[in-house]
Amino acid sequence: MHRILIVDDEPLLVNSLQRVIRMSDLAVSDIAVALSGSEALAKLQSHNVDIVLSDIRMPEMDGIELIRQVHERWPCCKVIFLTGFSQFDYAQKAVQYGAFDYLLKPVSDRELLDCIDRAIRQRQRETEQLLFQETLKKQYEEGLAVIRQTFLRKLLAGDFANIGQAKRKMEKMQIGLDPEEPTVFLFFRIDGIRDGTGFDEDLCVFAIRNIAEEFLNKPFHHCCLEDDNGYVIYPLQPVGRPDREKEPAPSLESIAESIQESLAFYSKIQVTMLVSDPAPSVRQWPETYRTAVSILRHSLFLGTSLILDFQSFDFRKEGHVSSLSRLPSLHTLMESGREREFRERLRELFGEIRTMQDVPFGLYIELFQHVSAAFIRLINKLKPNREQMQELDLDLDKLTSVRAFATLDHMEHYFLGAAERLFSLMNQSAKDHVGALVAKVKLHVENRLSDELSLTALADHVHVSAPYLSKLFKQHTGEGINEYVTHARIMRAKELLRDPQLKVYEVAAKVGYDNIPYFTKVFKKVVGVTPQEFKSANS
C-alpha cells in the first residue's frame, strides 16, 4: 500500500481531493495533507510518502522549490502538480525538473485517479527493479564466493594452464594474492569442542574465520577456503615484504599459537594447526597441499590442539595411496548420498593397498584415517539420537583406532557394513527433513499472507537455496511453491470478502496484493468471478 501527501493552500480543494482518493480502489493506505510547501517538507520528514500531489503557486514556498528539495532528499517520491491554464508553461518547466506529471485545474475525478494510478505503478516498478538489483548483487556476491572456492581448489589440485592464466583469474575474482610470489599455507583441523558437546561444523568454520582474520588481516594478504577433508586453509603472502626471499613462517608460528589460544578461550574450539613451508609460486601449491594433508592425517595419532610444520613427519619415505587424492573424496560421496560410488571407491582404496608389497604401517594409518574421517563427519552432520546410534551398531573403538582390526579384510568388511547402515539412516533423515521443511514453509505462508512470499524470501526463511526449495516443495506436494502461495492467498481472500466491513482493496492488502487490478485478475482466474462480484454475492 502507498502513502499520498496532498499539498495546496486551498483547504476546500484539499478536502475534495482527499475524499475522491479515499473513495477509490487505489492501493492507498494513508492520505496526509499540507497547506504550504514548508508544511509539506515537515510531513515528508516524518512520514514515508510515495506520491506528492501539489499545487504550484503557494505562499512561502512554491511547487518548483518543493520539487527541487523532494528530488534531492526523496528521489523515489513521485510528484504530481496541479495547475491552472495560466500556469501551463510553469508546469512544463516543473516536469523538466522531475515531476511525474501535471494536471490542469479543474481536474476530473477519473483523470486524477488515473494519474495517481500510473504514479503508483511506476513506483512499484522502480521498487521491484531495486529489489531485483539487490537480489542480483547478493546472488553475485554469493556466486563469486563459490567460484573463488572452486578456483582455489583447482589451484591446489594443479588444475590450471599456466601462471599467467592463474594471475588473470585471481585478479578477476578479487583474490588478493600473486601467483608468482612465495605463499605459506596455514591449515586448521577441527578437533572438537572443549566442553564435549559435539560441534556444528559450519559454526566452527565461522568462528575460525572470524578469530583467525583478526590476527591475519594486518600482516598478510590472504584468502580462505575449505577442502573436502574439512580443513580450513589460508594461503598467505606477507604485506609490504621488501625481500621476496624472506620466509614469514617463523613469525607465523607465534600467530598460530595466538589464534589457537583465542579459539579455545572464546569459542571453546580445539584445533590442530599446520604452518607449511613456503611454496615458491602457484606451481608448487599442489605439492605443498598434498604434504600438508598427509601430515594432518598422520598427526591424528599424536593427540589434539597441536601446532605442526613440515618437519613434523618424514612421511615421504612411507609411500602414498594414490586413490586417496582422487576426487570426489569419500566424505563428498557419503554426504551427497552416492552409495554405489562410495562402495566402489572404498573397494578401490583397499584394493590398491592389497597390490602393494611390504606395505609400511603408515599407509594403513593413512587409509584408515581417510575412511574413518568420512564416517565421523557424516555422523556429526546427521546427529543421530541414542536409539539411532544403537540401530547403526557402530563399534566406536573400530571407528577410532586402526589397531582394532587384525586384517585389511576385517577393516574393509567393517566399513562396508557401517556404510550400508549410515546411508539408510541418511535417506530416512532426508525424507524427514524434507517433510519438516515443507511444513515450515506452509506455516510461514499461512501466517504471513500480507508479506513478501517470493521463492527467494521463503528460501531465506528456511535457510536453503531457492532452486533447492522449489525442487523439494514440488516433489513433496506435487505443486509449485508459487501456485501454493497464490491458492492460500485467494482462499484467505474469499474468507475476508465475506466480511461486510472490509473493502476490496483492504482485503487485497491483507493477503499480499498492493496492485488491485492484478489482485482482481488473479482472483477471477482462481475463483471464476471478480472480488467485487464474490463480495456482493456473499456479504
Coordinates of C-alpha atoms in Angstrom, one line a residue:
M1 CA 0.0 0.0 0.0
H2 CA 1.1 3.6 -0.7
R3 CA 1.0 6.9 1.1
I4 CA 0.0 10.2 -0.6
L5 CA 0.6 13.8 0.5
I6 CA -1.7 16.5 -0.8
V7 CA -0.2 20.0 -0.8
D8 CA -2.4 23.0 -1.6
D9 CA -3.2 26.3 0.2
E10 CA -6.9 25.9 -0.6
P11 CA -8.5 23.8 2.2
L12 CA -11.7 23.1 0.2
L13 CA -9.7 21.7 -2.7
V14 CA -7.5 19.6 -0.3
N15 CA -10.6 18.1 1.3
S16 CA -12.2 17.4 -2.1
L17 CA -9.1 15.6 -3.4
Q18 CA -8.7 13.6 -0.2
R19 CA -12.3 12.4 -0.4
V20 CA -12.0 11.4 -4.1
I21 CA -8.9 9.3 -3.4
R22 CA -10.2 7.7 -0.2
M23 CA -13.4 6.5 -2.0
S24 CA -11.4 4.9 -4.9
D25 CA -10.0 1.4 -5.2
L26 CA -6.4 2.7 -5.4
A27 CA -3.8 0.9 -3.3
V28 CA -3.5 3.8 -0.9
S29 CA -3.2 3.3 2.8
D30 CA -2.8 6.9 4.1
I31 CA -3.5 10.4 2.8
A32 CA -1.7 13.2 4.5
V33 CA -2.4 16.9 3.8
A34 CA -0.3 20.1 4.0
L35 CA -1.4 23.7 3.3
S36 CA 2.1 25.0 2.3
G37 CA 5.4 23.9 0.9
S38 CA 7.2 24.2 4.2
E39 CA 4.5 22.1 6.0
A40 CA 4.8 19.5 3.2
L41 CA 8.6 19.2 3.9
A42 CA 7.9 18.7 7.6
K43 CA 5.4 15.9 6.7
L44 CA 7.9 14.3 4.3
Q45 CA 10.5 14.2 7.0
S46 CA 8.2 12.5 9.5
H47 CA 6.3 10.2 7.1
N48 CA 7.3 7.8 4.3
V49 CA 5.5 9.3 1.4
D50 CA 5.3 7.7 -2.1
I51 CA 3.3 10.3 -4.0
V52 CA 3.0 14.1 -3.6
L53 CA 0.0 15.8 -5.2
S54 CA 0.8 19.5 -5.1
D55 CA -0.3 22.9 -6.4
I56 CA 2.5 25.1 -8.0
R57 CA 1.6 28.5 -6.7
M58 CA 1.6 28.6 -2.9
P59 CA 2.8 31.1 -0.2
E60 CA 6.2 30.8 1.4
M61 CA 7.4 28.1 -0.9
D62 CA 6.2 27.4 -4.4
G63 CA 5.9 24.0 -6.0
I64 CA 9.2 24.3 -8.0
E65 CA 11.2 24.8 -4.8
L66 CA 9.3 22.0 -3.2
I67 CA 10.0 19.5 -6.0
R68 CA 13.7 20.6 -6.0
Q69 CA 14.0 19.6 -2.4
V70 CA 11.9 16.4 -2.8
H71 CA 14.1 15.4 -5.8
E72 CA 17.3 15.9 -3.7
R73 CA 16.1 14.3 -0.5
W74 CA 13.5 11.7 -1.6
P75 CA 14.3 10.9 -5.2
C76 CA 11.9 7.9 -5.3
C77 CA 8.9 10.0 -4.4
K78 CA 6.6 10.9 -7.3
V79 CA 5.4 14.5 -7.6
I80 CA 2.2 15.3 -9.5
F81 CA 1.4 19.0 -10.0
L82 CA -2.0 20.7 -10.2
T83 CA -2.0 23.9 -12.2
G84 CA -4.3 26.5 -13.8
F85 CA -4.3 27.3 -17.5
S86 CA -2.2 30.4 -17.0
Q87 CA 0.5 28.4 -15.3
F88 CA 0.9 25.9 -18.2
D89 CA 4.4 26.9 -19.1
Y90 CA 5.4 26.9 -15.4
A91 CA 4.1 23.3 -15.1
Q92 CA 6.1 22.2 -18.1
K93 CA 9.2 23.5 -16.5
A94 CA 8.4 21.6 -13.3
V95 CA 8.1 18.4 -15.3
Q96 CA 11.6 19.0 -16.6
Y97 CA 12.8 19.2 -13.0
G98 CA 11.5 15.7 -12.3
A99 CA 7.7 16.0 -11.8
F100 CA 5.9 12.8 -12.6
D101 CA 3.1 14.7 -14.4
Y102 CA 0.8 17.7 -14.2
L103 CA -2.9 18.1 -14.2
L104 CA -4.9 21.2 -15.3
K105 CA -7.5 22.6 -12.9
P106 CA -10.3 21.9 -12.8
V107 CA -9.4 18.2 -13.0
S108 CA -12.0 15.4 -13.3
D109 CA -12.0 12.6 -10.7
R110 CA -11.2 10.0 -13.4
E111 CA -8.3 12.0 -14.7
L112 CA -6.9 12.5 -11.2
L113 CA -7.2 8.8 -10.2
D114 CA -5.7 7.6 -13.5
C115 CA -2.7 9.8 -13.0
I116 CA -2.2 8.6 -9.4
D117 CA -2.6 5.0 -10.5
R118 CA 0.1 5.5 -13.1
A119 CA 2.4 7.0 -10.5
I120 CA 1.7 4.1 -8.1
R121 CA 2.5 1.6 -10.9
Q122 CA 5.7 3.5 -11.7
R123 CA 6.7 3.5 -8.1
Q124 CA 6.0 -0.3 -7.9
R125 CA 8.1 -1.0 -10.9
E126 CA 11.0 1.1 -9.5
T127 CA 10.8 -0.7 -6.2
E128 CA 10.7 -4.1 -7.9
Q129 CA 13.7 -3.1 -10.0
L130 CA 15.6 -2.0 -6.9
L131 CA 14.8 -5.3 -5.2
F132 CA 15.8 -7.2 -8.3
Q133 CA 19.1 -5.3 -8.4
E134 CA 19.7 -6.0 -4.7
T135 CA 18.9 -9.7 -5.3
L136 CA 21.3 -9.8 -8.2
K137 CA 24.0 -8.2 -6.1
K138 CA 23.5 -10.7 -3.3
Q139 CA 23.5 -13.6 -5.8
Y140 CA 26.6 -12.2 -7.4
E141 CA 28.5 -11.9 -4.1
E142 CA 27.4 -15.4 -3.1
G143 CA 28.2 -16.8 -6.5
L144 CA 31.6 -15.1 -6.5
A145 CA 32.4 -16.7 -3.1
V146 CA 31.5 -20.2 -4.5
I147 CA 33.5 -19.5 -7.7
R148 CA 36.5 -18.4 -5.6
Q149 CA 36.4 -21.6 -3.6
T150 CA 36.2 -23.8 -6.8
F151 CA 39.1 -21.9 -8.4
L152 CA 41.3 -22.1 -5.3
R153 CA 40.6 -25.9 -5.0
K154 CA 41.7 -26.2 -8.7
L155 CA 44.9 -24.4 -7.9
L156 CA 45.6 -26.8 -5.1
A157 CA 44.9 -29.7 -7.4
G158 CA 47.2 -28.2 -10.1
D159 CA 44.3 -27.7 -12.5
F160 CA 45.5 -24.6 -14.3
A161 CA 47.2 -23.9 -17.6
N162 CA 50.0 -21.5 -16.6
I163 CA 50.8 -18.8 -14.1
G164 CA 49.6 -16.1 -16.4
Q165 CA 46.1 -17.6 -16.5
A166 CA 46.1 -18.1 -12.8
K167 CA 47.1 -14.4 -12.3
R168 CA 44.3 -13.1 -14.6
K169 CA 41.7 -15.2 -12.8
M170 CA 42.9 -14.2 -9.4
E171 CA 42.6 -10.5 -10.4
K172 CA 39.1 -11.1 -11.9
M173 CA 37.9 -12.9 -8.8
Q174 CA 39.4 -10.2 -6.5
I175 CA 41.7 -12.7 -4.8
G176 CA 44.5 -10.6 -3.2
L177 CA 47.3 -13.0 -3.9
D178 CA 50.1 -13.0 -6.5
P179 CA 50.6 -16.5 -8.0
E180 CA 54.3 -15.6 -8.8
E181 CA 55.1 -14.8 -5.1
P182 CA 56.0 -17.3 -2.4
T183 CA 53.0 -18.5 -0.4
V184 CA 52.8 -20.0 3.1
F185 CA 49.7 -22.1 4.0
L186 CA 48.0 -22.1 7.4
F187 CA 45.8 -25.2 7.9
F188 CA 43.2 -25.7 10.6
R189 CA 41.9 -29.1 11.5
I190 CA 38.9 -29.0 13.9
D191 CA 39.5 -31.5 16.7
G192 CA 36.3 -30.8 18.7
I193 CA 34.6 -28.6 21.3
R194 CA 36.3 -28.4 24.7
D195 CA 33.0 -28.9 26.6
G196 CA 32.4 -32.2 24.9
T197 CA 29.0 -31.2 23.4
G198 CA 30.0 -32.0 19.8
F199 CA 30.2 -29.4 17.2
D200 CA 28.4 -27.8 14.3
E201 CA 31.0 -27.7 11.5
D202 CA 29.6 -24.6 9.8
L203 CA 29.6 -22.6 13.1
C204 CA 33.1 -23.8 13.9
V205 CA 34.4 -22.7 10.5
F206 CA 32.6 -19.3 11.0
A207 CA 34.4 -18.9 14.4
I208 CA 37.7 -19.9 13.0
R209 CA 37.5 -17.3 10.2
N210 CA 36.4 -14.5 12.5
I211 CA 39.2 -15.1 15.0
A212 CA 41.9 -16.0 12.5
E213 CA 41.4 -13.0 10.4
E214 CA 41.7 -10.7 13.4
F215 CA 45.3 -11.9 13.5
L216 CA 46.0 -12.3 9.8
N217 CA 44.4 -9.2 8.2
K218 CA 47.2 -6.8 9.0
P219 CA 50.4 -8.8 8.3
F220 CA 49.1 -10.8 5.4
H221 CA 47.3 -10.8 2.1
H222 CA 45.1 -13.9 2.3
C223 CA 42.1 -15.7 1.2
C224 CA 40.2 -18.7 2.7
L225 CA 38.8 -22.0 1.6
E226 CA 37.6 -25.3 3.0
D227 CA 38.7 -28.5 1.3
D228 CA 36.9 -31.9 1.1
N229 CA 38.7 -33.0 4.3
G230 CA 37.0 -30.3 6.3
Y231 CA 40.3 -28.4 6.7
V232 CA 40.2 -24.6 6.8
I233 CA 43.1 -23.3 4.7
Y234 CA 44.6 -19.8 4.4
P235 CA 47.1 -19.2 1.6
L236 CA 49.2 -16.2 3.0
Q237 CA 51.6 -13.7 1.5
P238 CA 53.2 -11.0 3.7
V239 CA 52.1 -7.4 3.3
G240 CA 54.8 -5.0 2.2
R241 CA 57.6 -7.6 2.1
P242 CA 60.8 -5.8 0.8
D243 CA 62.7 -9.1 0.2
R244 CA 61.0 -11.7 -2.0
E245 CA 63.1 -14.5 -0.5
K246 CA 62.2 -13.7 3.1
E247 CA 60.2 -16.5 4.7
P248 CA 57.4 -15.4 7.1
A249 CA 56.9 -18.9 8.6
P250 CA 58.7 -18.4 11.9
S251 CA 56.6 -15.4 12.8
L252 CA 53.5 -17.2 11.6
E253 CA 54.0 -19.9 14.2
S254 CA 53.6 -17.4 17.0
I255 CA 50.5 -16.1 15.3
A256 CA 49.2 -19.6 15.0
E257 CA 49.6 -20.1 18.8
S258 CA 47.7 -16.9 19.5
I259 CA 44.8 -18.0 17.2
Q260 CA 44.7 -21.4 18.7
E261 CA 44.5 -20.0 22.3
S262 CA 41.8 -17.4 21.3
L263 CA 39.7 -20.2 19.7
A264 CA 40.0 -22.3 22.8
F265 CA 39.2 -19.4 25.2
Y266 CA 36.4 -17.6 23.3
S267 CA 34.8 -20.3 21.2
K268 CA 35.8 -23.5 23.2
I269 CA 37.0 -24.9 19.8
Q270 CA 40.1 -27.2 19.8
V271 CA 42.1 -27.1 16.6
T272 CA 45.3 -28.5 15.3
M273 CA 47.1 -26.1 13.1
L274 CA 49.9 -26.6 10.5
V275 CA 52.2 -24.0 9.1
S276 CA 53.6 -25.1 5.7
D277 CA 56.9 -24.5 4.1
P278 CA 56.8 -21.6 1.6
A279 CA 55.6 -22.6 -1.9
P280 CA 57.8 -20.5 -4.3
S281 CA 54.9 -20.0 -6.7
V282 CA 51.5 -21.3 -7.5
R283 CA 53.1 -24.2 -9.4
Q284 CA 54.2 -25.7 -6.0
W285 CA 50.8 -25.2 -4.4
P286 CA 49.6 -28.8 -5.2
E287 CA 52.7 -30.5 -3.7
T288 CA 52.6 -28.2 -0.6
Y289 CA 48.9 -29.1 -0.2
R290 CA 49.4 -32.9 -0.5
T291 CA 52.3 -32.7 2.0
A292 CA 50.2 -30.8 4.5
V293 CA 47.2 -33.1 4.2
S294 CA 49.3 -36.2 4.8
I295 CA 50.9 -34.6 7.9
L296 CA 47.5 -33.7 9.3
R297 CA 46.2 -37.2 8.7
H298 CA 49.2 -38.9 10.4
S299 CA 49.1 -36.4 13.3
L300 CA 45.7 -37.7 14.5
F301 CA 47.5 -40.4 16.4
L302 CA 49.6 -37.7 18.3
G303 CA 46.6 -36.0 20.0
T304 CA 44.7 -32.7 19.6
S305 CA 45.4 -29.0 19.7
L306 CA 48.8 -29.3 18.0
I307 CA 51.0 -26.8 16.2
L308 CA 52.7 -28.6 13.3
D309 CA 55.1 -27.8 10.5
F310 CA 56.6 -29.8 7.6
Q311 CA 59.3 -31.3 9.8
S312 CA 56.6 -33.0 12.0
F313 CA 56.7 -36.2 9.9
D314 CA 59.1 -37.7 7.4
F315 CA 56.2 -39.4 5.8
R316 CA 57.6 -39.1 2.3
K317 CA 59.6 -42.3 2.9
E318 CA 56.5 -44.3 3.6
G319 CA 54.8 -44.1 0.2
H320 CA 51.3 -42.9 -0.7
V321 CA 47.9 -44.3 -1.6
S322 CA 47.2 -42.5 -4.9
S323 CA 43.5 -43.2 -4.8
L324 CA 43.1 -41.0 -1.7
S325 CA 43.8 -37.9 -3.6
R326 CA 41.3 -38.7 -6.4
L327 CA 38.2 -36.5 -6.5
P328 CA 35.5 -36.7 -5.3
S329 CA 36.6 -37.7 -1.8
L330 CA 34.9 -40.3 0.3
H331 CA 33.1 -37.8 2.5
T332 CA 31.8 -36.0 -0.6
L333 CA 30.3 -39.2 -1.9
M334 CA 28.8 -40.0 1.5
E335 CA 27.2 -36.6 2.1
S336 CA 25.8 -36.5 -1.4
G337 CA 24.2 -39.9 -0.9
R338 CA 26.1 -41.6 -3.7
E339 CA 26.2 -45.1 -2.1
R340 CA 27.2 -47.1 -5.1
E341 CA 30.1 -44.8 -6.0
F342 CA 31.2 -44.7 -2.3
R343 CA 31.3 -48.5 -2.1
E344 CA 33.3 -48.7 -5.4
R345 CA 35.7 -46.1 -4.2
L346 CA 36.1 -47.9 -0.8
R347 CA 36.9 -51.2 -2.5
E348 CA 39.3 -49.4 -4.9
L349 CA 41.2 -48.0 -1.9
F350 CA 41.6 -51.3 -0.2
G351 CA 42.4 -53.0 -3.5
E352 CA 45.3 -50.6 -4.1
I353 CA 46.8 -51.5 -0.7
R354 CA 46.5 -55.2 -1.5
T355 CA 48.5 -54.8 -4.7
M356 CA 51.5 -53.4 -2.8
Q357 CA 54.4 -55.4 -1.4
D358 CA 55.9 -54.7 2.0
V359 CA 53.3 -52.1 2.9
P360 CA 54.5 -49.6 5.6
F361 CA 52.3 -49.3 8.6
G362 CA 51.9 -45.6 7.9
L363 CA 49.9 -46.4 4.8
Y364 CA 47.4 -48.5 6.8
I365 CA 47.1 -45.4 9.1
E366 CA 46.6 -43.1 6.1
L367 CA 43.9 -45.4 4.7
F368 CA 42.1 -45.8 8.0
Q369 CA 42.3 -42.1 8.8
H370 CA 40.8 -41.1 5.4
V371 CA 37.9 -43.6 5.6
S372 CA 37.1 -43.1 9.3
A373 CA 37.2 -39.3 8.9
A374 CA 34.5 -39.6 6.3
F375 CA 32.3 -41.6 8.6
I376 CA 32.8 -39.3 11.6
R377 CA 32.0 -36.2 9.5
L378 CA 28.7 -37.8 8.3
I379 CA 27.8 -38.9 11.9
N380 CA 28.4 -35.3 13.1
K381 CA 26.2 -34.0 10.3
L382 CA 23.4 -36.4 10.9
K383 CA 23.5 -36.0 14.7
P384 CA 21.7 -39.4 15.4
N385 CA 19.9 -39.8 18.7
R386 CA 20.6 -42.7 21.1
E387 CA 18.1 -45.0 19.5
Q388 CA 19.5 -44.4 16.0
M389 CA 23.1 -44.9 17.3
Q390 CA 22.0 -48.3 18.6
E391 CA 20.5 -49.2 15.2
L392 CA 23.7 -48.2 13.5
D393 CA 25.6 -50.6 15.7
L394 CA 28.9 -48.8 15.2
D395 CA 31.7 -50.2 17.2
L396 CA 33.3 -46.9 18.1
D397 CA 36.6 -48.5 19.0
K398 CA 36.9 -49.7 15.4
L399 CA 35.9 -46.2 14.1
T400 CA 38.7 -44.5 16.1
S401 CA 41.6 -47.0 16.3
V402 CA 43.3 -48.7 13.4
R403 CA 44.7 -51.3 15.8
A404 CA 41.2 -52.7 16.4
F405 CA 41.5 -54.5 13.1
A406 CA 43.5 -57.7 12.7
T407 CA 43.5 -57.8 8.9
L408 CA 42.8 -55.5 6.0
D409 CA 39.8 -57.6 5.0
H410 CA 38.4 -57.1 8.5
M411 CA 38.7 -53.4 8.2
E412 CA 37.1 -53.3 4.7
H413 CA 34.2 -55.5 5.9
Y414 CA 33.5 -53.3 8.9
F415 CA 33.4 -50.1 6.9
L416 CA 31.2 -51.5 4.1
G417 CA 28.7 -52.7 6.7
A418 CA 28.7 -49.5 8.6
A419 CA 28.3 -47.5 5.3
E420 CA 25.2 -49.5 4.4
R421 CA 23.6 -48.6 7.8
L422 CA 24.7 -45.0 7.6
F423 CA 23.3 -44.5 4.1
S424 CA 20.0 -46.0 5.3
L425 CA 19.8 -43.5 8.2
M426 CA 20.8 -40.6 5.9
N427 CA 18.0 -41.5 3.4
Q428 CA 15.4 -41.6 6.2
S429 CA 16.7 -38.4 7.7
A430 CA 16.5 -36.7 4.3
K431 CA 12.8 -37.7 4.0
D432 CA 12.0 -36.4 7.5
H433 CA 13.9 -33.2 6.8
V434 CA 12.0 -32.5 3.6
G435 CA 8.7 -33.1 5.3
A436 CA 9.6 -30.7 8.2
L437 CA 10.9 -28.1 5.7
V438 CA 7.8 -28.1 3.6
A439 CA 5.6 -27.9 6.8
K440 CA 7.6 -24.9 8.0
V441 CA 7.2 -23.1 4.6
K442 CA 3.4 -23.8 4.6
L443 CA 3.1 -22.5 8.2
H444 CA 5.0 -19.3 7.3
V445 CA 2.8 -18.7 4.3
E446 CA -0.4 -19.1 6.2
N447 CA 0.8 -16.7 9.0
R448 CA 2.3 -14.1 6.7
L449 CA 0.0 -13.8 3.7
S450 CA 0.4 -10.0 3.6
D451 CA 4.2 -10.2 3.5
E452 CA 6.5 -10.8 0.6
L453 CA 6.3 -14.5 -0.2
S454 CA 8.6 -14.9 -3.2
L455 CA 10.5 -18.1 -3.6
T456 CA 13.7 -16.2 -2.6
A457 CA 12.1 -14.8 0.6
L458 CA 10.7 -18.3 1.6
A459 CA 14.1 -19.9 0.9
D460 CA 15.8 -17.3 3.1
H461 CA 13.3 -18.1 5.9
V462 CA 14.2 -21.8 5.9
H463 CA 17.9 -21.2 5.2
V464 CA 18.1 -23.1 1.9
S465 CA 18.7 -22.0 -1.7
A466 CA 15.7 -21.0 -3.9
P467 CA 16.2 -23.7 -6.5
Y468 CA 16.6 -26.4 -3.8
L469 CA 13.4 -25.3 -2.1
S470 CA 11.5 -25.2 -5.3
K471 CA 12.5 -28.7 -6.3
L472 CA 11.8 -30.2 -2.8
F473 CA 8.4 -28.5 -2.5
K474 CA 7.3 -29.7 -5.9
Q475 CA 8.5 -33.3 -5.3
H476 CA 6.8 -33.4 -1.8
T477 CA 3.5 -31.7 -2.6
G478 CA 3.0 -32.1 -6.3
E479 CA 2.5 -28.4 -6.9
G480 CA 4.8 -25.4 -7.4
I481 CA 5.5 -23.1 -4.4
N482 CA 4.1 -20.0 -6.2
E483 CA 0.9 -22.0 -7.0
Y484 CA 0.6 -22.8 -3.3
V485 CA 1.1 -19.2 -2.2
T486 CA -1.4 -17.9 -4.7
H487 CA -4.0 -20.5 -3.7
A488 CA -3.5 -19.8 0.0
R489 CA -3.9 -16.0 -0.6
I490 CA -7.1 -16.4 -2.7
M491 CA -8.7 -18.8 -0.2
R492 CA -8.0 -16.4 2.6
A493 CA -9.3 -13.5 0.5
K494 CA -12.6 -15.4 0.0
E495 CA -13.0 -15.6 3.8
L496 CA -12.2 -11.9 4.2
L497 CA -14.5 -10.8 1.4
R498 CA -17.5 -12.2 3.4
D499 CA -16.9 -9.5 6.0
P500 CA -19.1 -6.6 5.0
Q501 CA -16.9 -4.1 6.9
L502 CA -13.8 -4.8 4.7
K503 CA -13.4 -3.1 1.3
V504 CA -11.8 -5.0 -1.7
Y505 CA -8.6 -3.0 -1.5
E506 CA -8.3 -3.8 2.2
V507 CA -8.7 -7.5 1.6
A508 CA -6.1 -7.3 -1.2
A509 CA -3.6 -5.7 1.2
K510 CA -4.2 -8.3 3.9
V511 CA -3.4 -11.2 1.5
G512 CA -0.3 -9.5 0.0
Y513 CA -1.6 -7.7 -3.1
D514 CA -0.8 -4.0 -3.5
N515 CA -2.0 -3.9 -7.1
I516 CA -5.8 -4.1 -7.1
P517 CA -6.2 -4.8 -10.9
Y518 CA -3.7 -7.7 -10.5
F519 CA -5.5 -9.0 -7.4
T520 CA -8.7 -8.9 -9.4
K521 CA -7.2 -10.7 -12.3
V522 CA -5.7 -13.5 -10.1
F523 CA -8.9 -13.9 -8.0
K524 CA -11.1 -14.2 -11.1
K525 CA -8.7 -16.8 -12.6
V526 CA -8.9 -18.9 -9.5
V527 CA -12.5 -18.4 -8.4
G528 CA -14.2 -17.6 -11.6
V529 CA -15.6 -14.2 -10.6
T530 CA -14.1 -10.8 -9.6
P531 CA -13.6 -10.0 -5.9
Q532 CA -16.4 -7.4 -6.0
E533 CA -18.8 -9.9 -7.6
F534 CA -17.9 -12.5 -5.0
K535 CA -18.3 -10.0 -2.2
S536 CA -21.7 -8.9 -3.5
A537 CA -22.9 -12.5 -3.6
N538 CA -21.6 -13.5 -0.2
S539 CA -21.7 -10.4 2.1

